[in-house]
XYZ file of C-alpha atoms in Angstrom:
93
model
C 22.422 22.877 -5.878
C 23.602 19.471 -7.076
C 20.769 16.921 -6.984
C 23.257 14.031 -7.059
C 24.769 14.812 -3.659
C 23.200 14.871 -0.224
C 22.623 18.437 1.033
C 23.558 17.373 4.598
C 26.585 15.075 4.318
C 27.564 15.437 0.646
C 27.483 11.699 -0.108
C 26.892 10.721 -3.741
C 23.304 9.742 -4.610
C 22.738 6.029 -5.267
C 20.318 5.411 -8.177
C 16.766 6.708 -7.707
C 16.797 6.757 -3.917
C 14.760 9.538 -2.295
C 16.869 9.600 0.873
C 20.569 9.611 1.577
C 21.695 6.149 2.643
C 24.243 7.604 5.077
C 22.240 10.196 7.019
C 18.594 9.638 5.945
C 18.126 13.207 4.703
C 15.861 13.738 1.674
C 17.681 14.975 -1.431
C 15.042 17.652 -2.109
C 11.540 18.651 -1.058
C 10.211 17.122 -4.254
C 11.836 13.810 -3.349
C 10.294 14.018 0.119
C 6.874 14.624 -1.425
C 7.330 11.727 -3.883
C 8.384 9.365 -1.081
C 5.382 10.374 1.036
C 3.050 9.972 -1.935
C 4.469 6.515 -2.752
C 4.115 5.393 0.885
C 0.495 6.611 0.999
C -0.299 4.847 -2.277
C 1.241 1.612 -0.974
C -0.716 1.897 2.281
C -4.035 2.337 0.464
C -3.447 -0.482 -2.014
C -4.846 -3.989 -1.541
C -1.346 -5.324 -0.951
C -0.690 -2.643 1.680
C -3.928 -3.436 3.487
C -3.069 -7.153 3.554
C 0.370 -6.315 4.990
C -1.236 -4.138 7.665
C -3.656 -6.916 8.625
C -0.887 -9.519 8.836
C 1.435 -7.253 10.861
C -1.218 -6.049 13.314
C -1.351 -7.405 16.843
C -5.130 -7.711 16.634
C -5.712 -9.053 13.108
C -9.487 -9.222 13.515
C -9.682 -5.531 14.413
C -7.401 -4.625 11.477
C -9.607 -6.700 9.158
C -12.713 -4.855 10.395
C -11.035 -1.499 9.700
C -10.028 -2.626 6.195
C -13.616 -3.806 5.597
C -15.021 -0.432 6.693
C -12.626 1.405 4.355
C -13.458 -0.789 1.351
C -16.044 0.700 -1.023
C -19.421 -1.090 -1.029
C -19.212 -1.644 -4.774
C -15.981 -3.605 -4.304
C -17.493 -5.716 -1.519
C -20.515 -6.481 -3.711
C -18.255 -7.461 -6.622
C -16.195 -9.784 -4.414
C -19.395 -11.328 -3.032
C -20.706 -11.984 -6.558
C -17.403 -13.609 -7.557
C -17.446 -15.787 -4.428
C -21.074 -16.790 -5.027
C -20.319 -17.656 -8.661
C -17.323 -19.825 -7.728
C -19.322 -21.518 -4.952
C -22.228 -22.212 -7.322
C -19.916 -23.618 -10.012
C -18.130 -25.821 -7.490
C -21.394 -27.038 -6.020
C -22.763 -27.971 -9.459
C -19.658 -30.093 -10.193
C -20.041 -32.096 -6.983
């Protein structure tokens, strides 16, 4: 099987694409797995969570869900950073 052609329509593969641009078929099961893995990684990243919050109809609810899914250690670290910046800003004023 040629990995450079679509198994459905036979169109030539363009670069490192996981799916055929013409019919949307995955080039192989490995490519389908890699695309799913990349989408899951993007969804779980900080950038992906921000995108989800901004695109949600109810942003407050989406923010609460993101807060629940954030590890407590991360929340504590962000709180310490915020408190430090606030304290430094307050001392300058």
